[in-house]
Coordinates of C-alpha atoms and ligand atoms in Angstrom, one line a residue:
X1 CA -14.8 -22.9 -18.9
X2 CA -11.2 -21.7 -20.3
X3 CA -8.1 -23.8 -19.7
X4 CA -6.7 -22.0 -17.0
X5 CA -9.9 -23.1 -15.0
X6 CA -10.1 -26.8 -16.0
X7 CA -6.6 -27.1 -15.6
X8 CA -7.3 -25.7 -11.9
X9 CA -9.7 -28.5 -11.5
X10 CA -7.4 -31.0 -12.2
X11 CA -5.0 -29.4 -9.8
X12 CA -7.8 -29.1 -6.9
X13 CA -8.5 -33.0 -7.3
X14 CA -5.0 -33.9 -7.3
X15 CA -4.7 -31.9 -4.2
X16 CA -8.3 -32.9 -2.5
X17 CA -7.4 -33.0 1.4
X18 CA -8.3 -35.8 3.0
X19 CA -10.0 -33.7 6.6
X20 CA -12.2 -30.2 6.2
X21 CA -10.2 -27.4 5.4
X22 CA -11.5 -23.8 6.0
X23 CA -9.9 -21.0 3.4
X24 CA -10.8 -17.6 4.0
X25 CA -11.3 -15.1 1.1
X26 CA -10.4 -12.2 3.0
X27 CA -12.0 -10.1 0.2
X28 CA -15.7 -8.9 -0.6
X29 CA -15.0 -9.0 -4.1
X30 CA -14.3 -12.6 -4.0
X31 CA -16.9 -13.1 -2.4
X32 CA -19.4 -12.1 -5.0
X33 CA -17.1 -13.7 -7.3
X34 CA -17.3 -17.2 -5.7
X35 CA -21.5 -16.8 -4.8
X36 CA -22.1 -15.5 -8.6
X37 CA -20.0 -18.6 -10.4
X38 CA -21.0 -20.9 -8.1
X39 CA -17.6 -22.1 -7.1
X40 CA -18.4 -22.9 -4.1
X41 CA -20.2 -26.3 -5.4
X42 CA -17.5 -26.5 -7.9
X43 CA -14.8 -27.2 -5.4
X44 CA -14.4 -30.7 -3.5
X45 CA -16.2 -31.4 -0.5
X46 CA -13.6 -31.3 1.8
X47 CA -13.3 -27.7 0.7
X48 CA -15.2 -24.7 3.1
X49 CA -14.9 -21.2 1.8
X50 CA -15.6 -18.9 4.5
X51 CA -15.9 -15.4 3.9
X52 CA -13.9 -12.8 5.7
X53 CA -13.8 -8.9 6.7
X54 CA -12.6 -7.5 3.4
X55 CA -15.6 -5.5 2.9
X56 CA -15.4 -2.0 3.5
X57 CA -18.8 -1.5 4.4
X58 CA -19.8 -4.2 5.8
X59 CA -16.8 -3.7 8.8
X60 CA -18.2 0.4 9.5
X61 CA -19.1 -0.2 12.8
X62 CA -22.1 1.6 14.4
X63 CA -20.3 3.4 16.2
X64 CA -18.9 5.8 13.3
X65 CA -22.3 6.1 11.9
X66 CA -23.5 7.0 15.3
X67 CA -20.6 9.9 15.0
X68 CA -21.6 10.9 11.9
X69 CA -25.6 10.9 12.5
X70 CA -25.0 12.9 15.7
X71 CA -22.5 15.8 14.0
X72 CA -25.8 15.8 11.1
X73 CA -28.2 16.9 14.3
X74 CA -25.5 19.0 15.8
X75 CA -24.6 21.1 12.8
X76 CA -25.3 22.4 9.6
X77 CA -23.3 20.1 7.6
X78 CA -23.0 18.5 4.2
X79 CA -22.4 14.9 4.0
X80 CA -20.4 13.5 1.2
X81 CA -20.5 9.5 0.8
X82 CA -20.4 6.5 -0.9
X83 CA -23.4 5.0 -2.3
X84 CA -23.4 1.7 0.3
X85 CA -22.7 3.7 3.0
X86 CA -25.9 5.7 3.6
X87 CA -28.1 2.2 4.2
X88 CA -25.5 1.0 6.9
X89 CA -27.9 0.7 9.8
X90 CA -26.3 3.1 13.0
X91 CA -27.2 2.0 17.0
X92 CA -30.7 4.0 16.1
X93 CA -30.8 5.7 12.4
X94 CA -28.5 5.8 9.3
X95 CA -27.7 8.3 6.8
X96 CA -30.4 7.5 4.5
X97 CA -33.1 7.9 7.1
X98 CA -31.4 11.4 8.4
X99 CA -31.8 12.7 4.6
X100 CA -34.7 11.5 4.6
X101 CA -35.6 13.9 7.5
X102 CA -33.7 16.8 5.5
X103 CA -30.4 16.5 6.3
X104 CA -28.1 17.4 3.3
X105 CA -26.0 13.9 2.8
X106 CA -25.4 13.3 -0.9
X107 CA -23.5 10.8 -2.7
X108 CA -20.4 11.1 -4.3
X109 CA -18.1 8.8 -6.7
X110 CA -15.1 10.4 -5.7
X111 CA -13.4 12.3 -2.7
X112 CA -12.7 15.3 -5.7
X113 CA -16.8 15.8 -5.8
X114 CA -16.5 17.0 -2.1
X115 CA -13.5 19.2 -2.4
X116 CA -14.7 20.5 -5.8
X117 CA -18.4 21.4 -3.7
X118 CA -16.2 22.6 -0.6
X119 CA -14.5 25.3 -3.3
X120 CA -17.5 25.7 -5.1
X121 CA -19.4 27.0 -1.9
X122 CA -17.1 28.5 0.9
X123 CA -19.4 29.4 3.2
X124 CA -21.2 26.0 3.7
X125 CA -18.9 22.8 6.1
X126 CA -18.3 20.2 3.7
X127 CA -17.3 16.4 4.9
X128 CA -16.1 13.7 3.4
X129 CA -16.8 9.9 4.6
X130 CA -13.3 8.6 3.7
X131 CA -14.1 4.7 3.9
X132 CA -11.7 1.6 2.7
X133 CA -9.0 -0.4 3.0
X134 CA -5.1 0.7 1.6
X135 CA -7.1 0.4 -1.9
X136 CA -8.7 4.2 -1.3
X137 CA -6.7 5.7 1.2
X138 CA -4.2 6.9 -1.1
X139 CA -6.8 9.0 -2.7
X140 CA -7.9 10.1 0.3
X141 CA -4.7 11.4 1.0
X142 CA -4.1 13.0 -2.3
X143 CA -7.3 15.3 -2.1
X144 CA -6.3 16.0 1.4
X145 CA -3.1 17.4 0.2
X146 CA -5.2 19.1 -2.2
X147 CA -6.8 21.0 0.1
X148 CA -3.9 22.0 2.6
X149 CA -2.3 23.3 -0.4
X150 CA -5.3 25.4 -1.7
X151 CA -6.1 26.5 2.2
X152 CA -9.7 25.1 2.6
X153 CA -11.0 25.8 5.5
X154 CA -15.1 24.2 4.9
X155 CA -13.8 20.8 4.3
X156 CA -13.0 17.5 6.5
X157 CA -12.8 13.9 6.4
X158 CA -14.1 11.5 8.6
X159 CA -11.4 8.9 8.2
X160 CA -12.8 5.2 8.6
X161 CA -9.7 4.0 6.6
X162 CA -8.8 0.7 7.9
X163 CA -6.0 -1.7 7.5
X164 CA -6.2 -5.4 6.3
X165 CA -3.2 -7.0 7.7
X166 CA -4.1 -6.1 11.8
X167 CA -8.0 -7.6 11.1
X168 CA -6.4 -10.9 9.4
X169 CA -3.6 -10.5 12.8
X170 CA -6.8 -10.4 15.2
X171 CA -8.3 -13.4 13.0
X172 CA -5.7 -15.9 13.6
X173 CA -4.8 -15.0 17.1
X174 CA -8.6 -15.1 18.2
X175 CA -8.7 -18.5 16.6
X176 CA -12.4 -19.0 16.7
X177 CA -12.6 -20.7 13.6
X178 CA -10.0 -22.5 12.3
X179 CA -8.0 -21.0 9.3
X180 CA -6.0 -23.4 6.8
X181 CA -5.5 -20.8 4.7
X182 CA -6.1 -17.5 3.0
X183 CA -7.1 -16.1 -0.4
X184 CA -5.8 -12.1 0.1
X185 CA -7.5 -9.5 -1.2
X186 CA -5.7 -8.5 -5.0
X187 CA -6.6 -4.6 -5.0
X188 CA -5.2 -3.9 -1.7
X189 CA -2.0 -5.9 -2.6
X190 CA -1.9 -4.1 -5.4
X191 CA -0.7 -0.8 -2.7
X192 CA 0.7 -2.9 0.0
X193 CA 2.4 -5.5 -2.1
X194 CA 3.0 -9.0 -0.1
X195 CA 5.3 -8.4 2.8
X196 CA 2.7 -7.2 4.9
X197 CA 1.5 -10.8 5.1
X198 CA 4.6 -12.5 5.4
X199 CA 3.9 -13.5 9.1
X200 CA 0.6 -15.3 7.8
X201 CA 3.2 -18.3 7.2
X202 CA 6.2 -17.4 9.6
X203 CA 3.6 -17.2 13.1
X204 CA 0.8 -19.2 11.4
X205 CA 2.4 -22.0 10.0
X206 CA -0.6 -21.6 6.9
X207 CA -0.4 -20.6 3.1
X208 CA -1.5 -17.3 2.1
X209 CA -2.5 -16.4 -1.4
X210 CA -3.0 -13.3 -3.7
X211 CA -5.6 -13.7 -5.9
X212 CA -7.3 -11.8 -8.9
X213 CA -10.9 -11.7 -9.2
X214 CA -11.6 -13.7 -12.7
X215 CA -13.1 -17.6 -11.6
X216 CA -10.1 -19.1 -13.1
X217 CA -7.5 -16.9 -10.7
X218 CA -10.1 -17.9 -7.8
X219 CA -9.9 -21.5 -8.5
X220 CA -5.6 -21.1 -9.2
X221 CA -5.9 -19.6 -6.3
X222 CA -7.3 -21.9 -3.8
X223 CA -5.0 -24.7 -5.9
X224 CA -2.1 -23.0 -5.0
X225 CA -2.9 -22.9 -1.4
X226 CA -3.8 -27.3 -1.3
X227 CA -0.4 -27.9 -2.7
X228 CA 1.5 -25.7 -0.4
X229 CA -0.8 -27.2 2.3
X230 CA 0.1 -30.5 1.0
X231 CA 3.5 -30.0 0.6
X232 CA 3.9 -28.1 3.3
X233 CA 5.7 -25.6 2.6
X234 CA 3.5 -22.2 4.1
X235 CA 4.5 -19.0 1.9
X236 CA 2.9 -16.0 0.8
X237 CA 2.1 -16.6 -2.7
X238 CA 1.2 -14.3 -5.9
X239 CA -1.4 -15.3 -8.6
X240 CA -2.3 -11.9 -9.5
X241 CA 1.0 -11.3 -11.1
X242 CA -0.8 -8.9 -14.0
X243 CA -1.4 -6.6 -11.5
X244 CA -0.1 -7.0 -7.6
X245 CA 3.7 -6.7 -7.4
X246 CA 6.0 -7.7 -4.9
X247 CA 6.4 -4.7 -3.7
X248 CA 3.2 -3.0 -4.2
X249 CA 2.6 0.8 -5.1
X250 CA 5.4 2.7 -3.3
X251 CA 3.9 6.1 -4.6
X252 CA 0.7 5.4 -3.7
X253 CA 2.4 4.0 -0.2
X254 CA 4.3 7.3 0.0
X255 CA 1.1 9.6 -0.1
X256 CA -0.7 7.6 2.6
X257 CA 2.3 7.5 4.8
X258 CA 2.9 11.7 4.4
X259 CA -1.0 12.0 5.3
X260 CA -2.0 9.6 7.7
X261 CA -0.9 7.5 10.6
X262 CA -1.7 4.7 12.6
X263 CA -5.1 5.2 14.5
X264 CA -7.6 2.5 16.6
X265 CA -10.6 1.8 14.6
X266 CA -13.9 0.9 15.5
X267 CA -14.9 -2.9 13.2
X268 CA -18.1 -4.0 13.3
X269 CA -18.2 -7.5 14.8
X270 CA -14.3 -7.4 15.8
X271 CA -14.6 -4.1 18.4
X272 CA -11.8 -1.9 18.6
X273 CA -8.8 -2.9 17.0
X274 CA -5.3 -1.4 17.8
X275 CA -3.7 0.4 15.0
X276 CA -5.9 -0.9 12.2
X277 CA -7.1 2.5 11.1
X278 CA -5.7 5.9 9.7
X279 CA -6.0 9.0 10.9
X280 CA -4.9 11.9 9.6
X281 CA -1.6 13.5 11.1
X282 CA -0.1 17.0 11.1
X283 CA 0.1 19.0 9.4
X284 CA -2.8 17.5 8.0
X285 CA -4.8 17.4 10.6
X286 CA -7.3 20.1 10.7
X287 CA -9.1 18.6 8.0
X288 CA -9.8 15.9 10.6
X289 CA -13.4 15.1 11.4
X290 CA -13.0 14.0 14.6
X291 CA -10.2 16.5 15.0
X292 CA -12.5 19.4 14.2
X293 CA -15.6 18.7 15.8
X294 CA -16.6 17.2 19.3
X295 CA -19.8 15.4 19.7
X296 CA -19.7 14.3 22.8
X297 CA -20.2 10.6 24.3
X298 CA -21.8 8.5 21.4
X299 CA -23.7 5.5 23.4
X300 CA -23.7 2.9 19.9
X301 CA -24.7 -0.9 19.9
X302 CA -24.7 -3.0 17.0
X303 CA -28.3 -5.1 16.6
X304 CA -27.6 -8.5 18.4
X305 CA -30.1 -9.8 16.4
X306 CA -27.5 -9.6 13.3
X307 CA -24.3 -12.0 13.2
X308 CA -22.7 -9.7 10.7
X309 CA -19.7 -9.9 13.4
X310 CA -19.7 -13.7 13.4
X311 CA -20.0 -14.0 9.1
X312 CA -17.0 -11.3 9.0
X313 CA -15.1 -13.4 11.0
X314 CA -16.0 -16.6 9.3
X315 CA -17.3 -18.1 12.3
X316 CA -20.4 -18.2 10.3
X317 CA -21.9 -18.4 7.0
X318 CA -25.0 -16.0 6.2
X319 CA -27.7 -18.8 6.2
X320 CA -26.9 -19.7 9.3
X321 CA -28.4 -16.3 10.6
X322 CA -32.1 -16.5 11.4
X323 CA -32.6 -13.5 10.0
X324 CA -31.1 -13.9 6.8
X325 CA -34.1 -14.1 4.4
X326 CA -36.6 -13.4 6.4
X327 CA -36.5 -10.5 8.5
X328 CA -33.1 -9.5 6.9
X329 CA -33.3 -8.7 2.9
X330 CA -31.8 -6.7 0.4
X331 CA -34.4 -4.3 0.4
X332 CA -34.6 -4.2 4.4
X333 CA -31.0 -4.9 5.5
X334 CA -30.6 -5.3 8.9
X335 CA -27.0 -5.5 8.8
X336 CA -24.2 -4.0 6.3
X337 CA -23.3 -7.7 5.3
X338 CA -27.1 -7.5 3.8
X339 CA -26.5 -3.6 2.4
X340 CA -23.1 -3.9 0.7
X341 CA -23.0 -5.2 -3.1
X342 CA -19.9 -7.1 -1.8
X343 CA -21.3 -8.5 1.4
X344 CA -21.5 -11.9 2.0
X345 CA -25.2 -11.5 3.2
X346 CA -26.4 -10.1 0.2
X347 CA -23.7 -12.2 -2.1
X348 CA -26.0 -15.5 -0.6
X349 CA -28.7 -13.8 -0.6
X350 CA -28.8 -13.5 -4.4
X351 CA -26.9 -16.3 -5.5
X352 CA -26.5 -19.1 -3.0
X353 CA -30.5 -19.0 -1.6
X354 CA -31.2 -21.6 -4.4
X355 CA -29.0 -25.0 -4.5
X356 CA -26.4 -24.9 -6.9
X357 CA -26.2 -28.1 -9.5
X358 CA -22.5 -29.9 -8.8
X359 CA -20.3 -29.8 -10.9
Ligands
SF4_401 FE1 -26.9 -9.4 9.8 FE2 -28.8 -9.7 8.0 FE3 -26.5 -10.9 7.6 FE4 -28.1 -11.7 9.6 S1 -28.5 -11.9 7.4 S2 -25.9 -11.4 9.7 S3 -29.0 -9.8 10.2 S4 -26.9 -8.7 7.6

């Protein structure tokens, strides 16, 4: 335990509320972080971390795997993707099960390995599954920009880009659970920067936090947001100073604003969401998936056995789904909450099955 954490302890008890208070961590990556340190127990009782919809995955909604799965059967495609992606369970299949059955889907690390493929081999479509929040989309838009300049005419992305500020928006206007405060995501602050959440205190009334991803920023963190609770004195605050600035990334900003522009987007759990995607726009555009190909009506439902929706939304925690554990496991997800490495399924389901000692 280094000083910066003990001396967070200190400030936590000074600060212990006196009622329940639910913070979010709007982040999947603080997630992990607080199942695999056991924070969780480390933090007063009054204190209930819930977990948010900050994981990319977990948010692709059937529907765009539905898309996808459908364009696989209707033509003679490849599929680039990330690695989580190809287990995310679609209305009937995922990707995984259609390469399975021969279709050529393949895993990339980058949004270059497609382009580089698309060049390689002109004759055969290339796609790209373009998921993330602000943290990717700028590449996304840089190898776009590649490829309008080089004229490619096999490649496409399938943009399911979304935006964190219109999910946390939808959050605290749906008001299902009650919010007291939020610990932000620190890599996509590290593009936005922190006005985008300046309306977290001015229309909330509640403290809003950026946090690194180290125990000890986690536990400044959620510090940071008691005393401004107990103060109160709501702001947007920035413990992530060593790499989130005020004013984010401009450049990387710059290139998703040439590229893209505001689109609806399809979350898993939260439905259709008003501009909380990106699409690209002209004269970008033909290297639009949805742009370039029609499919036709897609008929997706998400599993209403799986609470994903409700555990992205912080209305509930992962054991509190009767499938978690049982018939919902790492090795057969049900949901993407279970499939992502930063889901909070599969972040309980490795760390938080067993109780923690206090302490
Ligand atoms: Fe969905 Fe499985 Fe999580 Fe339940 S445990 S919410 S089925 S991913």
């Amino acid at each position: 335990m280094n000083e910066l954490f003990s001396q967070a302890l200190r400030t936590l008890e000074k600060y212990e509320p006196q009622e329940t208070i639910n913070i979010m961590e709007v982040c999947g990556t603080h997630t992990m972080a607080i199942s695999r340190n056991g924070l969780r127990q480390k933090l007063g009782p009054n204190i209930n971390l819930v977990s948010g919809p900050g994981c990319p995955v977990c948010v692709t909604a059937a529907y765009d795997i539905d898309w996808l799965i459908e364009l696989v059967k209707q033509c003679h495609i490849k599929v680039f993707t990330f690695g989580d992606m190809v287990r995310v369970p679609g209305t009937r299949s995922s990707l995984a099960e259609q390469k399975s059955m021969g279709k050529d889907i393949s895993i990339c690390y980058s949004p270059a390995d497609a382009l580089d493929y698309a060049l390689a081999n002109p004759t055969k479509e290339v796609l790209f599954v373009a998921i993330g929040f602000e943290t990717t989309a700028p590449l996304t838009a840089v190898i776009v920009k590649q490829a309008f300049k080089k004229n490619v005419k096999n490649f496409s992305v399938l943009t399911i880009h979304k935006l964190v500020p219109p999910a946390l928006k939808l959050l605290l206007q749906d008001g299902q659970v009650q919010l007291d405060g939020l610990l932000c995501p620190g890599h996509v602050s590290a593009i936005i920067g922190l006005k985008p959440y300046a309306f977290i205190p001015r229309d909330y009334g509640i403290p809003c936090v950026v946090s690194g991803f180290e125990p000890s920023d986690i536990m400044v963190s959620v510090a940071m947001i008691l005393k401004q609770q107990k103060e109160g004195k709501p702001q947007v605050q920035n413990q992530y100073k060593r790499v989130v600035k005020q004013e984010g990334n401009p450049l990387a900003v710059q290139r998703m604003v040439e590229v893209f522009e505001k689109s609806d987007a399809h979350w898993r759990g939260l439905g259709k969401l008003p501009e909380s995607g990106l699409a690209l726009k002209d004269p970008y555009r033909r290297f639009d998936a949805r742009y370039k190909f029609t499919v036709g009506a897609i008929d997706s439902k998400e599993n209403p056995a799986c609470e994903c929706g409700d555990v992205l939304k912080g209305v509930k925690k992962p054991p509190q789904c009767k499938l978690f554990g049982k018939g919902c496991t790492p090795q057969k997800p049900i949901g993407p909450c279970m499939v992502s490495s930063e889901g909070a399924c599969a972040a309980y389901y490795k760390y938080e099955r067993m109780p923690f000692q206090k302490g």
